[in-house]
Amino acid sequence: EDQVTQSPEALRLQEGESSSLNCSYTVSGLRGLFWYRQDPGKGPEFLFTLYSAGEEKEKERLKATLTKKESFLHITAPKPEDSATYLCAVCGTSGSRLTFGEGTQLTVNP
Amino acid sequence: DTAVSQTPKYLVTQMGNDKSIKCEQNLGHDTMYWYKQDSKKFLKIMFSYNNKELIINETVPNRFSPKSPDKAHLNLHINSLELGDSAVYFCASSQWGGGAGMETQYFGPGTRLLVL
């Protein structure tokens, strides 16, 4: 069974203070790893898909990286509008569905 | 302009009642999903349909029955509601990529269900 663990559960940063969120996974054959952003009271919004170890993708202040066991979401010089819950999900070869982690709730204070 | 919409946004009801949640997408996607998000933000798939055909049916009580009248709509009917059904239910849609599960999913705003 595919499993995803995200850490930390919650993270508070000052505006401009860079940091990383972690997503550790176990999967029988990784097809892809997904990052989503979820704002309070809204549905998850797609950010990135990573397919193989060593791959990196960037979008504004966010950069996602992937190894064989984990993914990191690096946030550079965050702004208050980056505050949200960030969800990680994997899709493995054993099942045609996404398995989500519990998310990291990020708060960026001005 | 809404890509994936759900109604109602909030649903408060008594134990034992039957309720339905509706979902519509205007993205032209072939595949739609229902997810349940519990109080710990854990998002878990319940069902998926491709072009009105049931593809994924997770271990969900029989009280939950999805219905897809056409590929743009996927409704969720819940019989005999229980306290443990309280959660946020999200609908999502994606293109069909052969069933590998890799297609980007677009989520609706969620339906907050509270069973008293």
Short mmCIF file of C-alpha atoms in Angstrom, two decimals:
data_model
loop_
_atom_site.label_atom_id
_atom_site.label_comp_id
_atom_site.label_asym_id
_atom_site.label_seq_id
_atom_site.Cartn_x
_atom_site.Cartn_y
_atom_site.Cartn_z
CA GLU A 1 0.00 0.00 0.00
CA ASP A 2 1.30 3.44 -0.96
CA GLN A 3 2.08 5.77 1.94
CA VAL A 4 2.91 9.46 2.19
CA THR A 5 4.17 11.30 5.26
CA GLN A 6 4.59 15.05 5.30
CA SER A 7 6.59 17.10 7.77
CA PRO A 8 6.37 19.33 9.60
CA GLU A 9 2.62 19.36 10.26
CA ALA A 10 2.75 23.13 10.64
CA LEU A 11 5.37 25.74 9.86
CA ARG A 12 5.46 29.42 10.72
CA LEU A 13 7.85 31.67 8.83
CA GLN A 14 8.57 35.36 8.73
CA GLU A 15 8.20 37.01 5.36
CA GLY A 16 11.42 36.46 3.46
CA GLU A 17 12.53 33.50 5.60
CA SER A 18 13.20 30.60 3.23
CA SER A 19 12.49 27.01 4.24
CA SER A 20 11.55 23.55 2.96
CA LEU A 21 8.65 21.17 3.37
CA ASN A 22 9.25 17.44 3.29
CA CYS A 23 7.25 14.62 1.72
CA SER A 24 8.45 11.08 2.38
CA TYR A 25 6.84 8.27 0.46
CA THR A 26 6.77 4.52 0.04
CA VAL A 27 5.30 3.23 -3.17
CA SER A 28 5.61 0.13 -5.29
CA GLY A 29 6.88 1.78 -8.43
CA LEU A 30 6.48 5.53 -8.57
CA ARG A 31 4.58 6.85 -11.56
CA GLY A 32 4.56 10.39 -10.27
CA LEU A 33 4.57 12.68 -7.24
CA PHE A 34 2.23 15.64 -7.07
CA TRP A 35 2.22 18.83 -5.03
CA TYR A 36 -1.02 20.72 -4.40
CA ARG A 37 -1.79 23.91 -2.53
CA GLN A 38 -5.00 24.19 -0.50
CA ASP A 39 -6.30 27.50 0.82
CA PRO A 40 -8.77 27.50 3.74
CA GLY A 41 -12.27 26.65 2.59
CA LYS A 42 -11.17 25.74 -0.93
CA GLY A 43 -10.23 22.70 -2.94
CA PRO A 44 -6.63 21.68 -3.64
CA GLU A 45 -4.93 23.52 -6.50
CA PHE A 46 -2.34 21.73 -8.62
CA LEU A 47 1.25 22.95 -8.42
CA PHE A 48 3.70 20.35 -9.80
CA THR A 49 4.14 16.79 -11.01
CA LEU A 50 7.54 15.12 -10.64
CA TYR A 51 8.21 11.84 -12.42
CA SER A 52 11.72 10.65 -11.58
CA ALA A 53 14.50 11.11 -9.03
CA GLY A 54 16.60 14.16 -9.74
CA GLU A 55 13.79 16.09 -11.37
CA GLU A 56 13.14 19.67 -10.28
CA LYS A 57 10.33 22.09 -11.11
CA GLU A 58 9.89 25.75 -10.24
CA LYS A 59 7.02 28.17 -10.05
CA GLU A 60 7.59 31.66 -8.71
CA ARG A 61 8.98 31.24 -5.16
CA LEU A 62 8.40 27.47 -5.10
CA LYS A 63 10.76 24.74 -6.20
CA ALA A 64 9.97 21.03 -5.94
CA THR A 65 12.63 18.35 -5.98
CA LEU A 66 12.44 14.56 -5.97
CA THR A 67 14.63 11.72 -4.72
CA LYS A 68 13.87 8.01 -4.58
CA LYS A 69 12.42 8.33 -1.09
CA GLU A 70 11.23 11.91 -0.65
CA SER A 71 10.34 15.20 -2.19
CA PHE A 72 11.03 18.69 -0.94
CA LEU A 73 9.09 21.84 -1.61
CA HIS A 74 11.49 24.72 -1.18
CA ILE A 75 10.00 28.15 -0.55
CA THR A 76 12.33 31.04 -1.23
CA ALA A 77 11.64 34.44 0.36
CA PRO A 78 8.01 33.59 1.09
CA LYS A 79 5.26 36.18 1.21
CA PRO A 80 2.09 36.16 3.32
CA GLU A 81 0.10 35.09 0.27
CA ASP A 82 2.06 31.82 0.25
CA SER A 83 0.24 30.85 3.45
CA ALA A 84 -1.74 27.68 2.76
CA THR A 85 -1.68 23.94 3.34
CA TYR A 86 0.63 22.14 0.94
CA LEU A 87 -0.36 18.59 0.05
CA CYS A 88 1.85 15.91 -1.44
CA ALA A 89 0.45 12.88 -3.28
CA VAL A 90 1.91 9.87 -5.07
CA CYS A 91 0.67 7.64 -7.82
CA GLY A 92 2.23 4.20 -7.94
CA THR A 93 2.09 1.35 -10.38
CA SER A 94 -0.01 -0.73 -7.99
CA GLY A 95 -3.06 1.47 -8.27
CA SER A 96 -4.46 4.11 -10.55
CA ARG A 97 -5.16 6.65 -7.85
CA LEU A 98 -3.49 9.37 -5.81
CA THR A 99 -2.46 8.73 -2.22
CA PHE A 100 -2.23 11.98 -0.29
CA GLY A 101 -0.26 12.99 2.77
CA GLU A 102 -1.84 14.98 5.57
CA GLY A 103 -0.28 18.21 4.44
CA THR A 104 1.90 20.93 5.91
CA GLN A 105 0.11 24.06 7.05
CA LEU A 106 2.35 27.00 6.20
CA THR A 107 1.84 30.42 7.76
CA VAL A 108 3.96 33.35 6.58
CA ASN A 109 3.82 36.37 8.85
CA PRO A 110 4.43 39.88 7.47
CA ASP B 1 -16.31 30.41 -15.40
CA THR B 2 -16.18 27.90 -12.53
CA ALA B 3 -14.34 24.79 -13.69
CA VAL B 4 -15.56 22.28 -11.10
CA SER B 5 -18.58 23.26 -9.06
CA GLN B 6 -20.33 21.52 -6.19
CA THR B 7 -23.66 22.05 -4.48
CA PRO B 8 -24.39 22.59 -1.73
CA LYS B 9 -21.36 24.22 -0.16
CA TYR B 10 -22.61 23.46 3.34
CA LEU B 11 -24.88 20.65 4.49
CA VAL B 12 -26.06 20.21 8.07
CA THR B 13 -28.36 17.29 8.71
CA GLN B 14 -29.51 14.79 11.29
CA MET B 15 -28.30 11.23 11.70
CA GLY B 16 -30.30 8.78 9.65
CA ASN B 17 -31.20 11.23 6.90
CA ASP B 18 -30.42 10.72 3.20
CA LYS B 19 -28.64 13.50 1.31
CA SER B 20 -27.09 14.16 -2.09
CA ILE B 21 -24.17 16.28 -3.25
CA LYS B 22 -23.94 17.38 -6.85
CA CYS B 23 -20.85 18.04 -8.94
CA GLU B 24 -20.46 19.51 -12.41
CA GLN B 25 -17.37 20.25 -14.48
CA ASN B 26 -17.13 22.39 -17.61
CA LEU B 27 -13.54 21.46 -18.50
CA GLY B 28 -14.51 18.80 -21.02
CA HIS B 29 -12.86 16.10 -18.91
CA ASP B 30 -13.79 12.44 -19.13
CA THR B 31 -12.93 11.42 -15.59
CA MET B 32 -14.45 12.57 -12.30
CA TYR B 33 -13.71 11.70 -8.69
CA TRP B 34 -15.09 11.94 -5.19
CA TYR B 35 -12.73 12.47 -2.27
CA LYS B 36 -13.34 12.69 1.47
CA GLN B 37 -11.21 15.01 3.61
CA ASP B 38 -11.43 14.39 7.33
CA SER B 39 -10.72 16.78 10.18
CA LYS B 40 -6.98 16.08 9.94
CA LYS B 41 -6.94 17.25 6.33
CA PHE B 42 -6.33 13.71 5.11
CA LEU B 43 -7.70 13.51 1.58
CA LYS B 44 -8.80 10.04 0.48
CA ILE B 45 -10.33 8.90 -2.79
CA MET B 46 -13.76 7.28 -2.68
CA PHE B 47 -14.82 6.80 -6.29
CA SER B 48 -13.85 7.67 -9.82
CA TYR B 49 -15.81 7.51 -13.05
CA ASN B 50 -14.63 7.65 -16.62
CA ASN B 51 -17.29 8.64 -19.13
CA LYS B 52 -20.06 7.43 -16.81
CA GLU B 53 -18.31 4.12 -16.04
CA LEU B 54 -17.18 3.33 -12.48
CA ILE B 55 -13.39 2.92 -12.44
CA ILE B 56 -12.37 3.21 -8.78
CA ASN B 57 -14.53 2.04 -5.90
CA GLU B 58 -12.58 2.22 -2.67
CA THR B 59 -13.64 0.53 0.55
CA VAL B 60 -16.58 2.81 1.19
CA PRO B 61 -19.81 1.83 2.99
CA ASN B 62 -22.66 0.84 0.70
CA ARG B 63 -24.56 3.83 2.04
CA PHE B 64 -22.50 5.91 -0.39
CA SER B 65 -23.65 5.63 -3.99
CA PRO B 66 -22.21 7.70 -6.81
CA LYS B 67 -24.18 8.39 -9.95
CA SER B 68 -22.92 9.84 -13.21
CA PRO B 69 -25.74 10.90 -15.56
CA ASP B 70 -23.20 12.13 -18.11
CA LYS B 71 -19.48 12.72 -18.19
CA ALA B 72 -19.83 16.30 -16.96
CA HIS B 73 -21.73 15.37 -13.80
CA LEU B 74 -21.01 13.11 -10.85
CA ASN B 75 -23.36 13.08 -7.89
CA LEU B 76 -22.93 11.44 -4.51
CA HIS B 77 -25.89 10.09 -2.60
CA ILE B 78 -25.51 9.12 1.04
CA ASN B 79 -28.12 7.02 2.83
CA SER B 80 -28.66 6.77 6.57
CA LEU B 81 -26.10 9.40 7.49
CA GLU B 82 -23.87 8.71 10.49
CA LEU B 83 -21.84 11.02 12.73
CA GLY B 84 -18.63 9.69 11.19
CA ASP B 85 -19.70 10.89 7.76
CA SER B 86 -19.03 14.47 8.84
CA ALA B 87 -16.22 15.71 6.62
CA VAL B 88 -15.52 17.81 3.57
CA TYR B 89 -16.31 16.05 0.30
CA PHE B 90 -14.44 17.15 -2.80
CA CYS B 91 -15.25 16.46 -6.39
CA ALA B 92 -12.45 16.53 -8.95
CA SER B 93 -12.04 15.96 -12.66
CA SER B 94 -9.24 15.17 -15.08
CA GLN B 95 -8.55 14.08 -18.62
CA TRP B 96 -8.57 10.33 -19.19
CA GLY B 97 -5.06 9.00 -19.60
CA GLY B 98 -5.77 5.30 -19.82
CA GLY B 99 -6.39 4.82 -16.12
CA ALA B 100 -2.85 5.26 -14.86
CA GLY B 101 -3.96 7.95 -12.43
CA MET B 102 -1.33 10.43 -13.56
CA GLU B 103 -3.55 13.08 -15.06
CA THR B 104 -3.73 16.44 -13.30
CA GLN B 105 -6.85 16.63 -11.21
CA TYR B 106 -8.85 19.81 -10.78
CA PHE B 107 -10.81 20.06 -7.56
CA GLY B 108 -14.10 21.69 -6.72
CA PRO B 109 -14.55 23.95 -3.69
CA GLY B 110 -15.85 21.17 -1.45
CA THR B 111 -19.07 20.40 0.41
CA ARG B 112 -18.86 20.66 4.18
CA LEU B 113 -21.12 18.00 5.65
CA LEU B 114 -22.00 18.05 9.33
CA VAL B 115 -24.10 15.23 10.73
CA LEU B 116 -25.73 15.95 14.09
#
